[in-house]
PDB file of N, CA and C in Angstrom:
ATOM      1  N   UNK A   1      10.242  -9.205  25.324  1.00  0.00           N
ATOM      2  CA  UNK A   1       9.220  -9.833  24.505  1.00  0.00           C
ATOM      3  C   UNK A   1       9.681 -11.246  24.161  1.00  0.00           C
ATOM      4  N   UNK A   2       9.106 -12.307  24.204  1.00  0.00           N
ATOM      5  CA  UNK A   2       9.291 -13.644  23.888  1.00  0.00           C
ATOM      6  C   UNK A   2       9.120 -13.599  22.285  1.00  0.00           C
ATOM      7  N   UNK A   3       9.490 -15.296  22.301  1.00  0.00           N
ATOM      8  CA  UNK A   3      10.092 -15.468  20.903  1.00  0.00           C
ATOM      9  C   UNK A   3       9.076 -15.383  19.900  1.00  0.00           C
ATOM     10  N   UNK A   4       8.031 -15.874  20.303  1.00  0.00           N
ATOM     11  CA  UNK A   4       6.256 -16.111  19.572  1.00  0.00           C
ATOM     12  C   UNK A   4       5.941 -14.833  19.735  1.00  0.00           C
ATOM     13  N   UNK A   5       5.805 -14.138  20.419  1.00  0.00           N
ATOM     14  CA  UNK A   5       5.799 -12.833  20.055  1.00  0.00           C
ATOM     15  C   UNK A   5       6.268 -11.823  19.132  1.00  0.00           C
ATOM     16  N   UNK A   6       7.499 -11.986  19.337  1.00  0.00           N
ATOM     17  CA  UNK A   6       8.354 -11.448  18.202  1.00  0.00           C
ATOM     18  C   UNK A   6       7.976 -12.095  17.025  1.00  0.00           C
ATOM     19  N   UNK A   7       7.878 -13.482  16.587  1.00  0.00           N
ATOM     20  CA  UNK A   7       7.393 -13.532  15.338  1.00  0.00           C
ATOM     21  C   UNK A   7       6.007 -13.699  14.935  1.00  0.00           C
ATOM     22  N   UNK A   8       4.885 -13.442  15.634  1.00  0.00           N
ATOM     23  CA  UNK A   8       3.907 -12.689  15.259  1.00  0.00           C
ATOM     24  C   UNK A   8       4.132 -11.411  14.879  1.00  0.00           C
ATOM     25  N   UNK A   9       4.565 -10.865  15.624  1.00  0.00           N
ATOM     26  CA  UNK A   9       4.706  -8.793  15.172  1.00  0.00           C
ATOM     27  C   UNK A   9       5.305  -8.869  13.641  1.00  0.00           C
ATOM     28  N   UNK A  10       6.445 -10.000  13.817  1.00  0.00           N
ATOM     29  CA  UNK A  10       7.099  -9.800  12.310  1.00  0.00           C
ATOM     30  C   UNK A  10       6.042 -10.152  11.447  1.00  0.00           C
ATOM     31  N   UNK A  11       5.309 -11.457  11.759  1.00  0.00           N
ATOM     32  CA  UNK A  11       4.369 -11.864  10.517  1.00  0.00           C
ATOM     33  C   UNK A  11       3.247 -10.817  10.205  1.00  0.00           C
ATOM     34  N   UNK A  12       2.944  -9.871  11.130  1.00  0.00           N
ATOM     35  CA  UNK A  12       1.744  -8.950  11.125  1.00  0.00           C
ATOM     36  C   UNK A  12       2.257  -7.970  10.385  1.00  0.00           C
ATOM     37  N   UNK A  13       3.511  -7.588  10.481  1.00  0.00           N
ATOM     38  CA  UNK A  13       4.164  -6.691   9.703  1.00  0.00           C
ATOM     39  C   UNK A  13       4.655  -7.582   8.116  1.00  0.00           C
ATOM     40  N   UNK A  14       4.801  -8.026   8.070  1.00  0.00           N
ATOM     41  CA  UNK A  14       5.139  -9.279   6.752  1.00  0.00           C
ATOM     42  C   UNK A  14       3.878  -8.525   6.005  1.00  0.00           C
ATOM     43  N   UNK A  15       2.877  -9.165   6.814  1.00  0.00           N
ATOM     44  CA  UNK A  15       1.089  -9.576   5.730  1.00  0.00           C
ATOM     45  C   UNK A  15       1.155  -7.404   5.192  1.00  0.00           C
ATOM     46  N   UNK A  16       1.037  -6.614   6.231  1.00  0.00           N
ATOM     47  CA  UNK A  16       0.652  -5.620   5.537  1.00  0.00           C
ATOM     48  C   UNK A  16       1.918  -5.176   4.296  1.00  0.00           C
ATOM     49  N   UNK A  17       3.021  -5.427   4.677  1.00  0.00           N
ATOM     50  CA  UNK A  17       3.880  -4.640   3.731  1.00  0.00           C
ATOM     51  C   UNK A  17       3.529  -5.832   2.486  1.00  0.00           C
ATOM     52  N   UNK A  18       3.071  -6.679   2.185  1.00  0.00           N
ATOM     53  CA  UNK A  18       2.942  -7.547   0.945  1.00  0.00           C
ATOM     54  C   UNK A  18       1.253  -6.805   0.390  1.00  0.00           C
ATOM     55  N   UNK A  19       0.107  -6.773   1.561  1.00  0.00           N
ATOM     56  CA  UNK A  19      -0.851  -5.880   1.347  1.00  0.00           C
ATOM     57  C   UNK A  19      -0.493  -4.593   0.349  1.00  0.00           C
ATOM     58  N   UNK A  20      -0.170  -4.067   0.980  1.00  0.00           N
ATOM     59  CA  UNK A  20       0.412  -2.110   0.317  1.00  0.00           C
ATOM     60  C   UNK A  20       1.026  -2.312  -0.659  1.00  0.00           C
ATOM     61  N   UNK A  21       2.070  -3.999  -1.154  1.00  0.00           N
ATOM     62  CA  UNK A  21       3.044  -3.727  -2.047  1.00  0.00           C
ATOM     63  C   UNK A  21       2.294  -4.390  -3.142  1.00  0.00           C
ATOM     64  N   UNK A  22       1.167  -5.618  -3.046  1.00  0.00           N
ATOM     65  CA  UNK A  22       0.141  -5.507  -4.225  1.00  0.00           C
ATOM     66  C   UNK A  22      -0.878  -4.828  -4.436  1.00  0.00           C
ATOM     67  N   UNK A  23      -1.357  -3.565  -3.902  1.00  0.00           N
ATOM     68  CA  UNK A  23      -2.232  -2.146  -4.228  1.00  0.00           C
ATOM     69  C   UNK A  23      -1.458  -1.935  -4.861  1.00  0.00           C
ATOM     70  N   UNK A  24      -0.224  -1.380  -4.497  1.00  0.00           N
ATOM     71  CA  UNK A  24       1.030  -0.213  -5.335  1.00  0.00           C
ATOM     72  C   UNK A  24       1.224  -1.147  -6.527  1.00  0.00           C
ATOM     73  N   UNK A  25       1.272  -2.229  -7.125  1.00  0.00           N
ATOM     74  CA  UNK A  25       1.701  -2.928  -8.143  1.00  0.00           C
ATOM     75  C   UNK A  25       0.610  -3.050  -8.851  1.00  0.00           C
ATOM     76  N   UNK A  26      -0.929  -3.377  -7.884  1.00  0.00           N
ATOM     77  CA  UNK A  26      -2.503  -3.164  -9.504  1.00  0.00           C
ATOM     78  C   UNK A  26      -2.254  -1.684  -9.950  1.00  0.00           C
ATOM     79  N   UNK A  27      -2.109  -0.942  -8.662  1.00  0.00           N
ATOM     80  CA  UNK A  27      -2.755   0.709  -9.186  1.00  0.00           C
ATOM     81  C   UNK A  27      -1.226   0.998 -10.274  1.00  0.00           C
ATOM     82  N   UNK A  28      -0.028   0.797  -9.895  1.00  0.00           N
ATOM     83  CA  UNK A  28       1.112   0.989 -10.886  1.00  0.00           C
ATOM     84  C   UNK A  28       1.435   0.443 -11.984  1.00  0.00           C
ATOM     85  N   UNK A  29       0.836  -1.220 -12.294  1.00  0.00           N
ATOM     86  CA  UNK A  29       1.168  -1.531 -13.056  1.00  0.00           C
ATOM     87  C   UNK A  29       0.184  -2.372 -13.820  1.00  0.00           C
ATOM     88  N   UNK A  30      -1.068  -2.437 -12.783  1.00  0.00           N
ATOM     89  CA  UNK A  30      -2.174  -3.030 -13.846  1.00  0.00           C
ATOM     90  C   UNK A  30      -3.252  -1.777 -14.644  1.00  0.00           C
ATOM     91  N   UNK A  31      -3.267  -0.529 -13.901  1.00  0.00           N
ATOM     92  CA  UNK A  31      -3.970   0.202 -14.355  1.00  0.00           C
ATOM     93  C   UNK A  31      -3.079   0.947 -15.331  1.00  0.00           C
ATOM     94  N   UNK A  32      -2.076   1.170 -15.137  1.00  0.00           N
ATOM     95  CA  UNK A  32      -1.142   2.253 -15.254  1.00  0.00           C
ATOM     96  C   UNK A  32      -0.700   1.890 -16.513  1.00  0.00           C
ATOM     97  N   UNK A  33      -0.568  -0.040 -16.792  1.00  0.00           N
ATOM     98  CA  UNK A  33      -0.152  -0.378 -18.470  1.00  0.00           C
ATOM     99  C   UNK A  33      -1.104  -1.218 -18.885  1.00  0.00           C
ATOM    100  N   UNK A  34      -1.346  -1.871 -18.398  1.00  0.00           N
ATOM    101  CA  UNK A  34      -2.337  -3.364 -18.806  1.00  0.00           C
ATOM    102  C   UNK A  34      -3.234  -3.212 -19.466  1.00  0.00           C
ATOM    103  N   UNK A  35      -4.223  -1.969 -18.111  1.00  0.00           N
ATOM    104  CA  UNK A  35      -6.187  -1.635 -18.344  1.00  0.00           C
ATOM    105  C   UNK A  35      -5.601  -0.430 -18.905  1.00  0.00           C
ATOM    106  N   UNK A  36      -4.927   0.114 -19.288  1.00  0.00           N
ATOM    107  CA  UNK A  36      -5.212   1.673 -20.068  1.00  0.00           C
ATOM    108  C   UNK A  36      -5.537   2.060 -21.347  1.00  0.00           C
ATOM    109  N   UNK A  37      -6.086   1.070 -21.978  1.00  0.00           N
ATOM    110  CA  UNK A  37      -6.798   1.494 -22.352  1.00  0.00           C
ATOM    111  C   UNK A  37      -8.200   1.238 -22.572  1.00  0.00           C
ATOM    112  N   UNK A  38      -8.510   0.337 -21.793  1.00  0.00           N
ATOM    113  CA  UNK A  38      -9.878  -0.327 -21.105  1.00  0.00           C
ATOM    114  C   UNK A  38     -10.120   0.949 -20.210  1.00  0.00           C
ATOM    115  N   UNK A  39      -9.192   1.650 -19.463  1.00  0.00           N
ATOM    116  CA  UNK A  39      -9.902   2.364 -18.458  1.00  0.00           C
ATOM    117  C   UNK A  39      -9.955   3.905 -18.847  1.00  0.00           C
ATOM    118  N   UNK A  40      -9.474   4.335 -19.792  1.00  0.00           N
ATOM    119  CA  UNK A  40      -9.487   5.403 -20.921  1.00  0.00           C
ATOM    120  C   UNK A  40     -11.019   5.403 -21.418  1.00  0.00           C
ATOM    121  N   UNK A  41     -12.054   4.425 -21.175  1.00  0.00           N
ATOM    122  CA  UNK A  41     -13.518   4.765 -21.582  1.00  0.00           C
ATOM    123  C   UNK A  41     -14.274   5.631 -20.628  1.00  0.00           C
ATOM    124  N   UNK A  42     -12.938   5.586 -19.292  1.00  0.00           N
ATOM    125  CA  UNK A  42     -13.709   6.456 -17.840  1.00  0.00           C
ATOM    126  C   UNK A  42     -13.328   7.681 -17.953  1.00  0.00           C
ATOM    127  N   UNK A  43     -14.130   8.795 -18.097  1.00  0.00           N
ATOM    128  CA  UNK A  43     -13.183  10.197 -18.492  1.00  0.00           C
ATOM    129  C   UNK A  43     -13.370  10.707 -16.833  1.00  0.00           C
ATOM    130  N   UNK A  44     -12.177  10.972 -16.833  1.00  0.00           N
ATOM    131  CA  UNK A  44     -12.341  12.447 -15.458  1.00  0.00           C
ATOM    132  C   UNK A  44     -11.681  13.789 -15.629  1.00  0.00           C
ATOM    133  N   UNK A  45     -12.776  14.774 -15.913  1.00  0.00           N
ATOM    134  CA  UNK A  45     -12.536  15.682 -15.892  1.00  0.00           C
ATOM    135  C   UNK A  45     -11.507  15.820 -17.876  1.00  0.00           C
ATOM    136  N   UNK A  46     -12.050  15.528 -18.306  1.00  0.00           N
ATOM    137  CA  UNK A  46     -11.848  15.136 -20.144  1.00  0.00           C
ATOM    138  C   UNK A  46     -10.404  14.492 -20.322  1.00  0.00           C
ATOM    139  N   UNK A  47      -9.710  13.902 -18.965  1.00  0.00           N
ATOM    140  CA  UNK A  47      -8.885  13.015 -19.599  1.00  0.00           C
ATOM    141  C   UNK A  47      -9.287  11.477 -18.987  1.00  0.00           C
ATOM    142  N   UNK A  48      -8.913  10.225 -19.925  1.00  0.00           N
ATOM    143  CA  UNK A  48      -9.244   9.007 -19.358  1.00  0.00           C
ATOM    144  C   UNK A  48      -9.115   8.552 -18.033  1.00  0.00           C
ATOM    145  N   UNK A  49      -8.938   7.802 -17.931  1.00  0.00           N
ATOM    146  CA  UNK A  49      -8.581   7.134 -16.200  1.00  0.00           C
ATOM    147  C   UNK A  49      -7.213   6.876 -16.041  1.00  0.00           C
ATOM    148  N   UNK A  50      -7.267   5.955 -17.523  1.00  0.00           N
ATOM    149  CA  UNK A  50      -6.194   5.402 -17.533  1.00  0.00           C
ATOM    150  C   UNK A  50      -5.146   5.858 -17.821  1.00  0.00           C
ATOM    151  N   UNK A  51      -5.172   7.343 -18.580  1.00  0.00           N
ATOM    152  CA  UNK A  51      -4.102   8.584 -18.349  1.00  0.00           C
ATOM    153  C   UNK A  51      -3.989   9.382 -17.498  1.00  0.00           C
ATOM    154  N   UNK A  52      -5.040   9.214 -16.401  1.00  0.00           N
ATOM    155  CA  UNK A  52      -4.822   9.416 -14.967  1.00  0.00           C
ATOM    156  C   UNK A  52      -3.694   8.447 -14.156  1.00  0.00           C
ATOM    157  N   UNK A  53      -4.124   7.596 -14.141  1.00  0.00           N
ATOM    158  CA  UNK A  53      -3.395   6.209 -13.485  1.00  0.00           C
ATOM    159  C   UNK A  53      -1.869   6.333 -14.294  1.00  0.00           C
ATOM    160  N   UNK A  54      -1.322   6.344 -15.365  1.00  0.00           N
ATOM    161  CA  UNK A  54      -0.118   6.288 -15.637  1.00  0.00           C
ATOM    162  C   UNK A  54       0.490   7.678 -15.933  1.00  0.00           C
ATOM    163  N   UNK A  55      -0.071   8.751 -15.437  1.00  0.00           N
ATOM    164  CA  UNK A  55       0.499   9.965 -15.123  1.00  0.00           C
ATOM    165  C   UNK A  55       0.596  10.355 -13.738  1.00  0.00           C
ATOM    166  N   UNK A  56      -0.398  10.435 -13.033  1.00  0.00           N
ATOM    167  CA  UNK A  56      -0.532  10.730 -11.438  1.00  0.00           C
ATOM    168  C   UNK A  56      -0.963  10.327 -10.226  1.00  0.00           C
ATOM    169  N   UNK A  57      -1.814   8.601 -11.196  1.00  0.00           N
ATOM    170  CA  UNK A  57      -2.180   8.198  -9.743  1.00  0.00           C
ATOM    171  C   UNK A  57      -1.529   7.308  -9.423  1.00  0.00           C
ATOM    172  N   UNK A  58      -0.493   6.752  -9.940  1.00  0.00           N
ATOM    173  CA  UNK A  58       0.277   5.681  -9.057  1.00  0.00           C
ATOM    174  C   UNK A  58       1.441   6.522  -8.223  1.00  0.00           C
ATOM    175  N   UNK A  59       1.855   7.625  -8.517  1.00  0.00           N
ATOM    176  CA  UNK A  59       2.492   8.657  -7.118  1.00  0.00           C
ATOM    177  C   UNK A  59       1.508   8.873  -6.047  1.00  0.00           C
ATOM    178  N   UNK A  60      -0.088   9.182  -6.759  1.00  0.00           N
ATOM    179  CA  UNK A  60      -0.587   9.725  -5.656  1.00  0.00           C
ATOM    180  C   UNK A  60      -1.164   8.838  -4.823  1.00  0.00           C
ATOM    181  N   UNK A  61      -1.738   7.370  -5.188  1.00  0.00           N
ATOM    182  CA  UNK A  61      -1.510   6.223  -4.171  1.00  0.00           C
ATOM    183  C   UNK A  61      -0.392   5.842  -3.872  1.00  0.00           C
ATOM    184  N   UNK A  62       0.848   6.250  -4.453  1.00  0.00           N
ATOM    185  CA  UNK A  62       1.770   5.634  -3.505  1.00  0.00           C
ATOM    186  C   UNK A  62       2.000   6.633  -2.217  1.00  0.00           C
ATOM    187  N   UNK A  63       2.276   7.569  -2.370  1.00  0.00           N
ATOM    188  CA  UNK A  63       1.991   8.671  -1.191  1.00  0.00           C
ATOM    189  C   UNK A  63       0.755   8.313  -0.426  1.00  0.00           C
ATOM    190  N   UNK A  64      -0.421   8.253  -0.492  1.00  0.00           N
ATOM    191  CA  UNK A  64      -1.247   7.507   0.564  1.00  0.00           C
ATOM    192  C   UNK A  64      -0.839   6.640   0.911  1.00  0.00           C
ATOM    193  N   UNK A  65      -0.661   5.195   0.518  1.00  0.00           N
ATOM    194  CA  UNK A  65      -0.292   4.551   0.708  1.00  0.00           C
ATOM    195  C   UNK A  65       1.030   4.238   2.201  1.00  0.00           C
ATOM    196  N   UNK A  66       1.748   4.950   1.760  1.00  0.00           N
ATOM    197  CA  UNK A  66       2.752   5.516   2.840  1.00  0.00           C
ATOM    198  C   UNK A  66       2.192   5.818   4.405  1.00  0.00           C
ATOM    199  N   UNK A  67       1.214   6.697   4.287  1.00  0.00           N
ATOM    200  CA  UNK A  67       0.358   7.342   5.176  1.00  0.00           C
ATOM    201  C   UNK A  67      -0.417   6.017   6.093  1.00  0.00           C
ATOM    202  N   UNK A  68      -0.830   5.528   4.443  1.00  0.00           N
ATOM    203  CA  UNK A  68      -1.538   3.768   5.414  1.00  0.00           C
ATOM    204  C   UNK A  68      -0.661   2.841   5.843  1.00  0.00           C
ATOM    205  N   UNK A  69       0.528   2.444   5.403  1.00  0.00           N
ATOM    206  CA  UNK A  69       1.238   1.988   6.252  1.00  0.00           C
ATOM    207  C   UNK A  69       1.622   2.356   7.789  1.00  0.00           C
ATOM    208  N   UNK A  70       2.058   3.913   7.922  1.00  0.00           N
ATOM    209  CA  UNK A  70       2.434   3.934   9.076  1.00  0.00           C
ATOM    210  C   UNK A  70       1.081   4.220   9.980  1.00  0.00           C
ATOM    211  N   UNK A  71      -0.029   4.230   9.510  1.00  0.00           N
ATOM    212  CA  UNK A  71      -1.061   4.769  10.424  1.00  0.00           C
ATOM    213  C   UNK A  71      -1.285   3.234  11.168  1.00  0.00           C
ATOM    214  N   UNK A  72      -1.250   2.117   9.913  1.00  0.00           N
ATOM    215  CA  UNK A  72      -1.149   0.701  10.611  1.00  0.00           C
ATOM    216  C   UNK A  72      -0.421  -0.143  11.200  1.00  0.00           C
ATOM    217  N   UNK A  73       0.967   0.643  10.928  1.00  0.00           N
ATOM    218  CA  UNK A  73       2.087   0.010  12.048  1.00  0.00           C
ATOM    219  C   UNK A  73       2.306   0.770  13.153  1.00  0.00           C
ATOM    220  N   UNK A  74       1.466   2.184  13.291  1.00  0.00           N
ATOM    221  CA  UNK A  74       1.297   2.451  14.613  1.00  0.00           C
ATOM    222  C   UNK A  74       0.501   1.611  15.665  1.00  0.00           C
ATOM    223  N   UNK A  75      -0.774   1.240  14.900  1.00  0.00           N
ATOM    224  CA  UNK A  75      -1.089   0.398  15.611  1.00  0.00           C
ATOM    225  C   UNK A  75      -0.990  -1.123  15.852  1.00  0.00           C
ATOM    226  N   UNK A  76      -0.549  -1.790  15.106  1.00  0.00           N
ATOM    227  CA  UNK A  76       0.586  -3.160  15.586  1.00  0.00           C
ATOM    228  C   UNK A  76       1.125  -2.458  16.421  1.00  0.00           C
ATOM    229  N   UNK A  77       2.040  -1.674  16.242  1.00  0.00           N
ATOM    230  CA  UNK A  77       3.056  -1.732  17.637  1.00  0.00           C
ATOM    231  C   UNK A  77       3.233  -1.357  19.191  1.00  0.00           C
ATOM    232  N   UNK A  78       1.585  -1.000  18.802  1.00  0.00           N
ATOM    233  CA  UNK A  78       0.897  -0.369  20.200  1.00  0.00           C
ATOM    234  C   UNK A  78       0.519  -2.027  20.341  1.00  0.00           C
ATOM    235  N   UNK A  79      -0.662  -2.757  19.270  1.00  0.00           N
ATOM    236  CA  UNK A  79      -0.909  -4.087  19.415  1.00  0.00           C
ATOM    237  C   UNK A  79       0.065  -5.346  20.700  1.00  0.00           C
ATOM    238  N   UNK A  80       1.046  -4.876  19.719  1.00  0.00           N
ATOM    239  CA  UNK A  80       2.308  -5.567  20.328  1.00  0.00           C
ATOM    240  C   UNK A  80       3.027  -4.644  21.171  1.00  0.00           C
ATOM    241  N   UNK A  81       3.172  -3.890  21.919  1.00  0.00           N
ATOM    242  CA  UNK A  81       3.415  -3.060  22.988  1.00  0.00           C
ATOM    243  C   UNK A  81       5.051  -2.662  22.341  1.00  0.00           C
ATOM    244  N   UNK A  82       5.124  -2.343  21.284  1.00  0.00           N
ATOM    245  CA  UNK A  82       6.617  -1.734  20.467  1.00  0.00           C
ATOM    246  C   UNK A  82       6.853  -0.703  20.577  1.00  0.00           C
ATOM    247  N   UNK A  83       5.527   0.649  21.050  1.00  0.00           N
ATOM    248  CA  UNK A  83       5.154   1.812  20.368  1.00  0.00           C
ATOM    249  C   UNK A  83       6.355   2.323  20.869  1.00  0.00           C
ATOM    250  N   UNK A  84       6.549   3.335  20.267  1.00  0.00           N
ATOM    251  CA  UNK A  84       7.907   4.174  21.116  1.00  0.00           C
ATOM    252  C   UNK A  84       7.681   5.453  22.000  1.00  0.00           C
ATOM    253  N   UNK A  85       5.960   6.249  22.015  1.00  0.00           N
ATOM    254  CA  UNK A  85       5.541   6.655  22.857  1.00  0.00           C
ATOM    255  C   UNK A  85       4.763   6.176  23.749  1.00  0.00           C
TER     256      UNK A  85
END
């Protein structure tokens, strides 16, 4: 693989891991402390949102999250012919 190549793949990989790492930082740390209690007016299931968000949903988007990363660096690296199958 040439050199411009290689640093496209890196920059394509750069942009998403900064992508995924400001989701994981609104959903962890803007919902989770900031809006909670702005988002505590949203009930689900009789607890707020926002005691959703700083009890279980910043694990449980970060675990998706995970899932979306590699589902999208499978395909970069097929993109960029990296894949390993």
């Amino acid at each position: 693989m040439d050199k411009e190549k290689l640093e496209a793949y890196w920059k394509k990989n750069l942009s998403v891991i900064r992508n995924i790492l400001i989701i994981w930082f609104v959903v962890s740390y803007l919902f989770g402390i900031l809006f909670y209690d702005a988002l505590n007016a949203i009930k689900i299931g009789g607890y707020g949102l926002g005691f959703w968000f700083a009890n279980q949903g910043s694990e449980v988007i970060f675990v998706i999250l995970i899932f979306v990363y590699t589902s999208i660096m499978n395909k970069v690296d097929r993109e960029f012919d990296v894949h390993e199958d």
